[in-house]
Amino acid sequence: MKKNILIIILLLPILIYAEYLPQNKVIKLLSSITANDYPEANVVNIDNTIVKLDKNALGTFDEEKYRKILNQAGKNQNKIYFSYDINYDSLWVEEIKIFKTNGKIISLNPKDIMIKTDINSGFSNIYSYSSKLLVGTLPDLEIGDIIYTKAKTRIFKTAIDNYFANRFEIEDYDKYIHKYMEINIPSSIKLYIHDINNKGFKYEKTVAQKGDKTIYRFTVKDAPMIIYEPNMDIYNLIAHHIMITSISDWKEISRWYYNLVEKHLKTDDDIKNKVAELTNGLKTKKEKLQKLFYWVAKKIRYLGVDKEKDRPGLEPHDVTFTFHTRGGVCRDKAALLVAMLREAGINSDVILVSVGNILDKVAPVTWFNHAIVMAYDENGNPEYFLDPTDENTKDFLPAYEEDCSYLVASEKGNTLGIVPVSKPDKNKLLLTIENNINNDNSSQTSMHFTFIGLFDDFLRNRFVRYTKQDYDEFFANLAEKFNPAAELTDYSYTNPNDKSKNISFTLKLNIPSYVSSSKSYYFIPFDITNLDKLSLSIYKYYLMSPFRLSKRKYNFAMPLTFSFDMQETYNFEKKIKKISLPEIETLDYLGFKTKFGNKQNKNSFTVSYYLESSKKHFKKEDYLPLKKKLSILSKYQNLYIIAKRSK
Amino acid sequence: MKKYIFFVLLIFPLSFLFCDDISDIIKNTQTNISLENANALNIYTSVSMDIKNDWSYEYKVFYIKKILTYKGKKRYSDVKLRYFPEYETIRIDTAFTIDTQGKRINLPENMIYNLDTRDVMYSPKYIKEKEMILNFPQIEPGYYIVLKYTLTNTKREKISGTEHLMETNPYAYKKFTISFPKDFSIHTYYPSDKDVRFSKNTIHDKTVLSWEVKDSPLIKDEPNQPSFKIIGCPVIYTFYDDWNELGKEKLIKLKPDKIPETIKTKALDITNHENSDYNKIVALYKYFAKNFDVNRAYLDEIGYTPEDLITIQQNKYGSPIDITALFLAYCKASDIKDVYPALVLQQLNSFDDIQKKYAQTGEIYDLAIYYKGNLFKPGYEYLPMGYIEIDRTNVVYGYENPVFINYVYDKKNLEKRYYEYNLKNNSNLLKVNMEVCGYKNKLLRIRFQNTTPQKMKIWFNSFLGLNNAILAEGPVFENFDELDKPLRYNYTLKLYDFIINQDNYVYFPIIQTNLGLNISQEKREYDFIITKTINIKDKIKINFDKKVKLIFPDGKMEYIFNADNVEAFFKYRIEKDGENFIVIHRELFIPSGVISKENYKKFRKFVKSVKKPLNNMIFILK
């Protein structure tokens, strides 16, 4: 308690004057803080950021960061990182100091500590000299140390001329004792400030005029810390933050990207000839779209190279370059597809997408991470989203790109939208199983799987790489997962390069001891509800992963809408005597729905099971009731048909 | 920019010169190899190594590869040539694509990169590796990749290496040549059962050895297969006589000489109150785990000479070599005897004698400390003492006269689990007490040792992966500070919808054991390797609210596999403990080792028996 009072007393001058916190005050404030004050934080931070911009929104970012180590995990963070892009900015680390608990200050020369490296994107197949990383390892860190770094970033080019945007987080995944940001900008550039998801957390904002400049100051003290939960909803939907942007209308960003793309769309004779060749004889627009889409998706391999001239990392290369090298990243492939579609008479534009994210609608920014294509109908209305980055997708737009922000880059300008979420039947697994059970307890079983939507995409991307041996291995593995005693006797599958059909395959199994027995009973696996086993683990490890927690503090989201439609038939050699079948309780709760059916004949019976999940976003209050309801689905992973042995 | 112009100038004229020869090679290549599982066909590959008197060398590679499939296109279109710029350079002599019509397509200017590798980002002080990336344009099945490059190495150290004449795609033709001064002594190996043409010549003052294969088939990709060195067609060469020579060259550099006073004082501070050498080592191990940070490094790149001990001590971080050297210095300062540095060799190659017979630097996987039959790696906060992340491998330890041993951790890698299900009055509580060693101990420490209370609950839930349970109590980790002991932890779960009521029966699953062994294939081309031991002892107690009439399981189960020096077993015993309790004792032991392809069928039957889903079910009559 005393300590908290002390912290409040120390914070008092700052509470009154929301401004840059000088070093002596920072050290005094941080020195009094221990791990007991913030048991969920490994380190506590204080940041001072001062941005000074000219009339073109170019200038400097001066960032002072203080990090106090509270525990061993904080101590383990002994590396410091700074990154920059040589096309847009340069960066200098000016000071590094470690304030020890005994009052000693260790000054480290950044030139000795920091090492510059290329940012190598690893397996993503993007190569560039533009992105640089400075890495430094700090010596002899101890719990209680305060690490201070001061860095200057000089911005010499912006994505859009005279553009500035930033986010000031009130709620943050790290613990901030004090965070200050000052933006000093000519009054000719108006900044739009948006207070998003305000939950009443206290922060200060001041705006002052000084000559021809406007000075914006933002301060938050003892900022609330978000403790990350797997599958929690995205930051922009749940956290209190301030968006600062010089753009008032998304149309401006839409037009900017249109103009950035448009100059690269000039086709040459080779492209024209290829379009003519590919669309030759095709009558409908859909046919042409499919042909051109699948060609760009498959033939242009995902490959990122640099040397763009105007806005590297943002603009596409000339479509002729992408076409002739047969390589490009999302924006290159999107631009080439647009050029080819237009060549075929199909009106289209590139779209910017923020995959996995929903941007703040009120605050226009350029923070997109992907580019795809919009094809219009005859009236100029949006008709198809197409993403040629996914080299093997059957669907024009894979479902993992749903429920995220997009912006069509159009000549007239467009506004921000959200990619609509599919109905559950668009991502579906269809399965029929037929067990022919012999008197010796063995079964000749056949299984027929059909995958739709994202399930199709997931498998198709694997199967296109498969050799015969890979298929042998994959199907044998699947058979063994279905029943460890199973031997795969035969299989067949659709050609993954044939986009006209969904991925499907059939397995033929011989299961020697399909029916297990004890002295007095028979046990037959009731597989139809065992979705984990039958879904190649997608069900447990992906779709239902949000339900692993005991409770939730934040709203959460399902990864996908989906459905399973299963049917299993048991044919017995003899007439069935009295057997005990599992009783299946159905469900219809908050977007989750199940159905169960059972038809019995003389010596066979057929069961069917259906599950759908149609909702993506959930309130935290719904979590436990929903988890409890859905727990029957876990129970149904272990069901058996039981029969008494005749004496 | 200058660099690119250099590349382009270099590539274009040279590629022009070679073009006719290449067309001839492609035209004249005829092969009978099966391409059923191939993604590319190596039409022509020539690798030569020319070693100079001072041990510097040139390594020249020239290949023509035909792409056969989409996977081949994805895999080979972007060629990455890794090298260490401090002592290696790469020169690209020829690089272009040939289409199905025989037309050559050159690499455009910005399709060649020379970047730091990804590991440099994690440890830039110790790793200086670069990769030259060549993005071949327009590749499609049926196209050819042509590449010729020269790597020059000026490290001037004794050389050893392996050139594979079989890999995941077939070779229509491959030749490997090595030339070296006549007075150098080389040891070589290639498998005698493979169709390899070997020749030895003396040209001027050099010995020239070459190995040639035609129609060399691909190595089939099987789960748990042995290394290519064992099942493929490796040409192994080394100028080291044996592991004694190689081990000494590396390990002697770690021998502590004069111990600086500050280190001596600190070491004695830590160990003075300990009454045995082992306890002193434990104390030092804990001190290093908590206070030092081992930075990633490639041992061979940085050499085996540690940084100045005082600097390491002050920085509290260093390469594996630095931290090992400092630990040895602490041991010496504490007067602990019989402590040595150890080279831990590649596990997959340790299953064959060739690793022992041919000493090669490339076989060194890691560095550790050896003490009286135990191995440990100091400076890793999450590594339990005595566990080096490998259950069985070869090790070379010592200084002047290193010893080669086969190290086995198997039985120590034990997991003891106690589960108590309380099913009284629908409470459905599951109390769990665990005691884990080795890999599991490390895994849990990484995830939870430094986790804050709320985050611990969130991530532990996630780790358990149960959708039908919530944490009622815990998790409580009892002894994170005891790195030399098994890690003990406990928790209690509240289970929802756990018991299945079905007509006259009640049944439910008990906790399963995930074997993680892929035995789905009926037959194998190669032996089956188990790299990680499975050693689990379970006691499962189930408390019912009334008298239990058990209908399954109705007896004990025991499955044993004993062949190829691998003794594996599964034992299951169920008994009543009073009227309302049942107790299950379950034991599973599968050691690391090699199952020969001849005994694979038997082993598969054993694993299938263990995996039976019904083994994890309890059925009761209402």
mmCIF file with all atom_site columns, N, CA and C in Angstrom, chain B residues 215-250:
data_model
loop_
_atom_site.group_PDB
_atom_site.id
_atom_site.type_symbol
_atom_site.label_atom_id
_atom_site.label_alt_id
_atom_site.label_comp_id
_atom_site.label_asym_id
_atom_site.label_entity_id
_atom_site.label_seq_id
_atom_site.pdbx_PDB_ins_code
_atom_site.Cartn_x
_atom_site.Cartn_y
_atom_site.Cartn_z
_atom_site.occupancy
_atom_site.B_iso_or_equiv
_atom_site.pdbx_formal_charge
_atom_site.auth_seq_id
_atom_site.auth_comp_id
_atom_site.auth_asym_id
_atom_site.auth_atom_id
_atom_site.pdbx_PDB_model_num
ATOM 1   N N  . ASP B 1 215 ? 22.780 -43.265 -63.578 1.00 0.00 ? 215 ASP B N  1
ATOM 2   C CA . ASP B 1 215 ? 21.442 -43.752 -63.219 1.00 0.00 ? 215 ASP B CA 1
ATOM 3   C C  . ASP B 1 215 ? 21.327 -44.103 -61.734 1.00 0.00 ? 215 ASP B C  1
ATOM 4   N N  . SER B 1 216 ? 21.706 -43.165 -60.908 1.00 0.00 ? 216 SER B N  1
ATOM 5   C CA . SER B 1 216 ? 21.630 -43.372 -59.458 1.00 0.00 ? 216 SER B CA 1
ATOM 6   C C  . SER B 1 216 ? 20.209 -43.052 -58.995 1.00 0.00 ? 216 SER B C  1
ATOM 7   N N  . PRO B 1 217 ? 19.479 -44.036 -58.472 1.00 0.00 ? 217 PRO B N  1
ATOM 8   C CA . PRO B 1 217 ? 18.063 -43.801 -58.155 1.00 0.00 ? 217 PRO B CA 1
ATOM 9   C C  . PRO B 1 217 ? 17.883 -42.896 -56.939 1.00 0.00 ? 217 PRO B C  1
ATOM 10  N N  . LEU B 1 218 ? 16.657 -42.443 -56.750 1.00 0.00 ? 218 LEU B N  1
ATOM 11  C CA . LEU B 1 218 ? 16.398 -41.565 -55.597 1.00 0.00 ? 218 LEU B CA 1
ATOM 12  C C  . LEU B 1 218 ? 16.300 -42.376 -54.315 1.00 0.00 ? 218 LEU B C  1
ATOM 13  N N  . ILE B 1 219 ? 16.454 -41.672 -53.205 1.00 0.00 ? 219 ILE B N  1
ATOM 14  C CA . ILE B 1 219 ? 16.250 -42.294 -51.895 1.00 0.00 ? 219 ILE B CA 1
ATOM 15  C C  . ILE B 1 219 ? 14.791 -42.057 -51.523 1.00 0.00 ? 219 ILE B C  1
ATOM 16  N N  . LYS B 1 220 ? 14.090 -43.129 -51.276 1.00 0.00 ? 220 LYS B N  1
ATOM 17  C CA . LYS B 1 220 ? 12.680 -43.029 -50.927 1.00 0.00 ? 220 LYS B CA 1
ATOM 18  C C  . LYS B 1 220 ? 12.537 -42.321 -49.579 1.00 0.00 ? 220 LYS B C  1
ATOM 19  N N  . ASP B 1 221 ? 11.525 -41.483 -49.489 1.00 0.00 ? 221 ASP B N  1
ATOM 20  C CA . ASP B 1 221 ? 11.309 -40.725 -48.257 1.00 0.00 ? 221 ASP B CA 1
ATOM 21  C C  . ASP B 1 221 ? 10.364 -41.491 -47.347 1.00 0.00 ? 221 ASP B C  1
ATOM 22  N N  . GLU B 1 222 ? 10.902 -42.027 -46.262 1.00 0.00 ? 222 GLU B N  1
ATOM 23  C CA . GLU B 1 222 ? 10.077 -42.771 -45.307 1.00 0.00 ? 222 GLU B CA 1
ATOM 24  C C  . GLU B 1 222 ? 10.153 -42.110 -43.945 1.00 0.00 ? 222 GLU B C  1
ATOM 25  N N  . PRO B 1 223 ? 9.061  -42.154 -43.188 1.00 0.00 ? 223 PRO B N  1
ATOM 26  C CA . PRO B 1 223 ? 9.163  -41.603 -41.829 1.00 0.00 ? 223 PRO B CA 1
ATOM 27  C C  . PRO B 1 223 ? 10.144 -42.424 -41.008 1.00 0.00 ? 223 PRO B C  1
ATOM 28  N N  . ASN B 1 224 ? 10.846 -41.761 -40.108 1.00 0.00 ? 224 ASN B N  1
ATOM 29  C CA . ASN B 1 224 ? 11.822 -42.400 -39.209 1.00 0.00 ? 224 ASN B CA 1
ATOM 30  C C  . ASN B 1 224 ? 12.910 -43.163 -39.962 1.00 0.00 ? 224 ASN B C  1
ATOM 31  N N  . GLN B 1 225 ? 13.308 -42.631 -41.106 1.00 0.00 ? 225 GLN B N  1
ATOM 32  C CA . GLN B 1 225 ? 14.329 -43.364 -41.850 1.00 0.00 ? 225 GLN B CA 1
ATOM 33  C C  . GLN B 1 225 ? 15.730 -42.992 -41.369 1.00 0.00 ? 225 GLN B C  1
ATOM 34  N N  . PRO B 1 226 ? 16.711 -43.860 -41.610 1.00 0.00 ? 226 PRO B N  1
ATOM 35  C CA . PRO B 1 226 ? 18.088 -43.518 -41.240 1.00 0.00 ? 226 PRO B CA 1
ATOM 36  C C  . PRO B 1 226 ? 18.619 -42.381 -42.126 1.00 0.00 ? 226 PRO B C  1
ATOM 37  N N  . SER B 1 227 ? 19.777 -41.882 -41.796 1.00 0.00 ? 227 SER B N  1
ATOM 38  C CA . SER B 1 227 ? 20.329 -40.757 -42.545 1.00 0.00 ? 227 SER B CA 1
ATOM 39  C C  . SER B 1 227 ? 20.779 -41.217 -43.938 1.00 0.00 ? 227 SER B C  1
ATOM 40  N N  . PHE B 1 228 ? 20.931 -40.251 -44.823 1.00 0.00 ? 228 PHE B N  1
ATOM 41  C CA . PHE B 1 228 ? 21.397 -40.547 -46.182 1.00 0.00 ? 228 PHE B CA 1
ATOM 42  C C  . PHE B 1 228 ? 22.797 -41.155 -46.167 1.00 0.00 ? 228 PHE B C  1
ATOM 43  N N  . LYS B 1 229 ? 23.531 -40.856 -45.116 1.00 0.00 ? 229 LYS B N  1
ATOM 44  C CA . LYS B 1 229 ? 24.887 -41.399 -45.008 1.00 0.00 ? 229 LYS B CA 1
ATOM 45  C C  . LYS B 1 229 ? 24.843 -42.915 -44.833 1.00 0.00 ? 229 LYS B C  1
ATOM 46  N N  . ILE B 1 230 ? 23.739 -43.378 -44.256 1.00 0.00 ? 230 ILE B N  1
ATOM 47  C CA . ILE B 1 230 ? 23.618 -44.815 -43.984 1.00 0.00 ? 230 ILE B CA 1
ATOM 48  C C  . ILE B 1 230 ? 22.890 -45.531 -45.128 1.00 0.00 ? 230 ILE B C  1
ATOM 49  N N  . ILE B 1 231 ? 21.877 -44.905 -45.666 1.00 0.00 ? 231 ILE B N  1
ATOM 50  C CA . ILE B 1 231 ? 21.075 -45.620 -46.674 1.00 0.00 ? 231 ILE B CA 1
ATOM 51  C C  . ILE B 1 231 ? 21.368 -45.164 -48.105 1.00 0.00 ? 231 ILE B C  1
ATOM 52  N N  . GLY B 1 232 ? 22.098 -44.065 -48.257 1.00 0.00 ? 232 GLY B N  1
ATOM 53  C CA . GLY B 1 232 ? 22.343 -43.530 -49.590 1.00 0.00 ? 232 GLY B CA 1
ATOM 54  C C  . GLY B 1 232 ? 23.657 -44.005 -50.172 1.00 0.00 ? 232 GLY B C  1
ATOM 55  N N  . CYS B 1 233 ? 24.252 -43.133 -50.945 1.00 0.00 ? 233 CYS B N  1
ATOM 56  C CA . CYS B 1 233 ? 25.543 -43.460 -51.555 1.00 0.00 ? 233 CYS B CA 1
ATOM 57  C C  . CYS B 1 233 ? 26.511 -42.306 -51.268 1.00 0.00 ? 233 CYS B C  1
ATOM 58  N N  . PRO B 1 234 ? 26.970 -42.233 -50.023 1.00 0.00 ? 234 PRO B N  1
ATOM 59  C CA . PRO B 1 234 ? 27.847 -41.109 -49.678 1.00 0.00 ? 234 PRO B CA 1
ATOM 60  C C  . PRO B 1 234 ? 29.304 -41.392 -50.059 1.00 0.00 ? 234 PRO B C  1
ATOM 61  N N  . VAL B 1 235 ? 29.963 -40.357 -50.515 1.00 0.00 ? 235 VAL B N  1
ATOM 62  C CA . VAL B 1 235 ? 31.420 -40.453 -50.599 1.00 0.00 ? 235 VAL B CA 1
ATOM 63  C C  . VAL B 1 235 ? 31.934 -39.672 -49.398 1.00 0.00 ? 235 VAL B C  1
ATOM 64  N N  . ILE B 1 236 ? 32.508 -40.391 -48.473 1.00 0.00 ? 236 ILE B N  1
ATOM 65  C CA . ILE B 1 236 ? 32.992 -39.758 -47.240 1.00 0.00 ? 236 ILE B CA 1
ATOM 66  C C  . ILE B 1 236 ? 34.502 -39.583 -47.374 1.00 0.00 ? 236 ILE B C  1
ATOM 67  N N  . TYR B 1 237 ? 34.965 -38.393 -47.084 1.00 0.00 ? 237 TYR B N  1
ATOM 68  C CA . TYR B 1 237 ? 36.417 -38.169 -47.151 1.00 0.00 ? 237 TYR B CA 1
ATOM 69  C C  . TYR B 1 237 ? 36.858 -37.375 -45.929 1.00 0.00 ? 237 TYR B C  1
ATOM 70  N N  . THR B 1 238 ? 38.019 -37.700 -45.458 1.00 0.00 ? 238 THR B N  1
ATOM 71  C CA . THR B 1 238 ? 38.553 -36.954 -44.313 1.00 0.00 ? 238 THR B CA 1
ATOM 72  C C  . THR B 1 238 ? 40.070 -37.054 -44.300 1.00 0.00 ? 238 THR B C  1
ATOM 73  N N  . PHE B 1 239 ? 40.682 -35.966 -43.928 1.00 0.00 ? 239 PHE B N  1
ATOM 74  C CA . PHE B 1 239 ? 42.137 -35.956 -43.791 1.00 0.00 ? 239 PHE B CA 1
ATOM 75  C C  . PHE B 1 239 ? 42.550 -36.162 -42.332 1.00 0.00 ? 239 PHE B C  1
ATOM 76  N N  . TYR B 1 240 ? 41.549 -36.303 -41.468 1.00 0.00 ? 240 TYR B N  1
ATOM 77  C CA . TYR B 1 240 ? 41.847 -36.654 -40.073 1.00 0.00 ? 240 TYR B CA 1
ATOM 78  C C  . TYR B 1 240 ? 42.016 -38.173 -39.993 1.00 0.00 ? 240 TYR B C  1
ATOM 79  N N  . ASP B 1 241 ? 42.977 -38.620 -39.180 1.00 0.00 ? 241 ASP B N  1
ATOM 80  C CA . ASP B 1 241 ? 43.187 -40.064 -39.038 1.00 0.00 ? 241 ASP B CA 1
ATOM 81  C C  . ASP B 1 241 ? 42.049 -40.716 -38.262 1.00 0.00 ? 241 ASP B C  1
ATOM 82  N N  . ASP B 1 242 ? 41.630 -40.027 -37.210 1.00 0.00 ? 242 ASP B N  1
ATOM 83  C CA . ASP B 1 242 ? 40.577 -40.600 -36.368 1.00 0.00 ? 242 ASP B CA 1
ATOM 84  C C  . ASP B 1 242 ? 39.991 -39.491 -35.480 1.00 0.00 ? 242 ASP B C  1
ATOM 85  N N  . TRP B 1 243 ? 39.049 -39.906 -34.623 1.00 0.00 ? 243 TRP B N  1
ATOM 86  C CA . TRP B 1 243 ? 38.402 -38.937 -33.731 1.00 0.00 ? 243 TRP B CA 1
ATOM 87  C C  . TRP B 1 243 ? 39.355 -38.420 -32.671 1.00 0.00 ? 243 TRP B C  1
ATOM 88  N N  . ASN B 1 244 ? 40.365 -39.207 -32.383 1.00 0.00 ? 244 ASN B N  1
ATOM 89  C CA . ASN B 1 244 ? 41.347 -38.751 -31.410 1.00 0.00 ? 244 ASN B CA 1
ATOM 90  C C  . ASN B 1 244 ? 42.033 -37.492 -31.933 1.00 0.00 ? 244 ASN B C  1
ATOM 91  N N  . GLU B 1 245 ? 42.416 -37.552 -33.187 1.00 0.00 ? 245 GLU B N  1
ATOM 92  C CA . GLU B 1 245 ? 43.104 -36.395 -33.779 1.00 0.00 ? 245 GLU B CA 1
ATOM 93  C C  . GLU B 1 245 ? 42.174 -35.189 -33.890 1.00 0.00 ? 245 GLU B C  1
ATOM 94  N N  . LEU B 1 246 ? 40.976 -35.445 -34.433 1.00 0.00 ? 246 LEU B N  1
ATOM 95  C CA . LEU B 1 246 ? 40.041 -34.336 -34.628 1.00 0.00 ? 246 LEU B CA 1
ATOM 96  C C  . LEU B 1 246 ? 39.586 -33.770 -33.276 1.00 0.00 ? 246 LEU B C  1
ATOM 97  N N  . GLY B 1 247 ? 39.264 -34.689 -32.363 1.00 0.00 ? 247 GLY B N  1
ATOM 98  C CA . GLY B 1 247 ? 38.797 -34.266 -31.041 1.00 0.00 ? 247 GLY B CA 1
ATOM 99  C C  . GLY B 1 247 ? 39.835 -33.422 -30.335 1.00 0.00 ? 247 GLY B C  1
ATOM 100 N N  . LYS B 1 248 ? 41.054 -33.872 -30.408 1.00 0.00 ? 248 LYS B N  1
ATOM 101 C CA . LYS B 1 248 ? 42.135 -33.140 -29.728 1.00 0.00 ? 248 LYS B CA 1
ATOM 102 C C  . LYS B 1 248 ? 42.276 -31.732 -30.315 1.00 0.00 ? 248 LYS B C  1
ATOM 103 N N  . GLU B 1 249 ? 42.250 -31.659 -31.659 1.00 0.00 ? 249 GLU B N  1
ATOM 104 C CA . GLU B 1 249 ? 42.410 -30.361 -32.332 1.00 0.00 ? 249 GLU B CA 1
ATOM 105 C C  . GLU B 1 249 ? 41.387 -29.339 -31.827 1.00 0.00 ? 249 GLU B C  1
ATOM 106 N N  . LYS B 1 250 ? 40.166 -29.804 -31.610 1.00 0.00 ? 250 LYS B N  1
ATOM 107 C CA . LYS B 1 250 ? 39.105 -28.880 -31.193 1.00 0.00 ? 250 LYS B CA 1
ATOM 108 C C  . LYS B 1 250 ? 39.115 -28.677 -29.674 1.00 0.00 ? 250 LYS B C  1
#
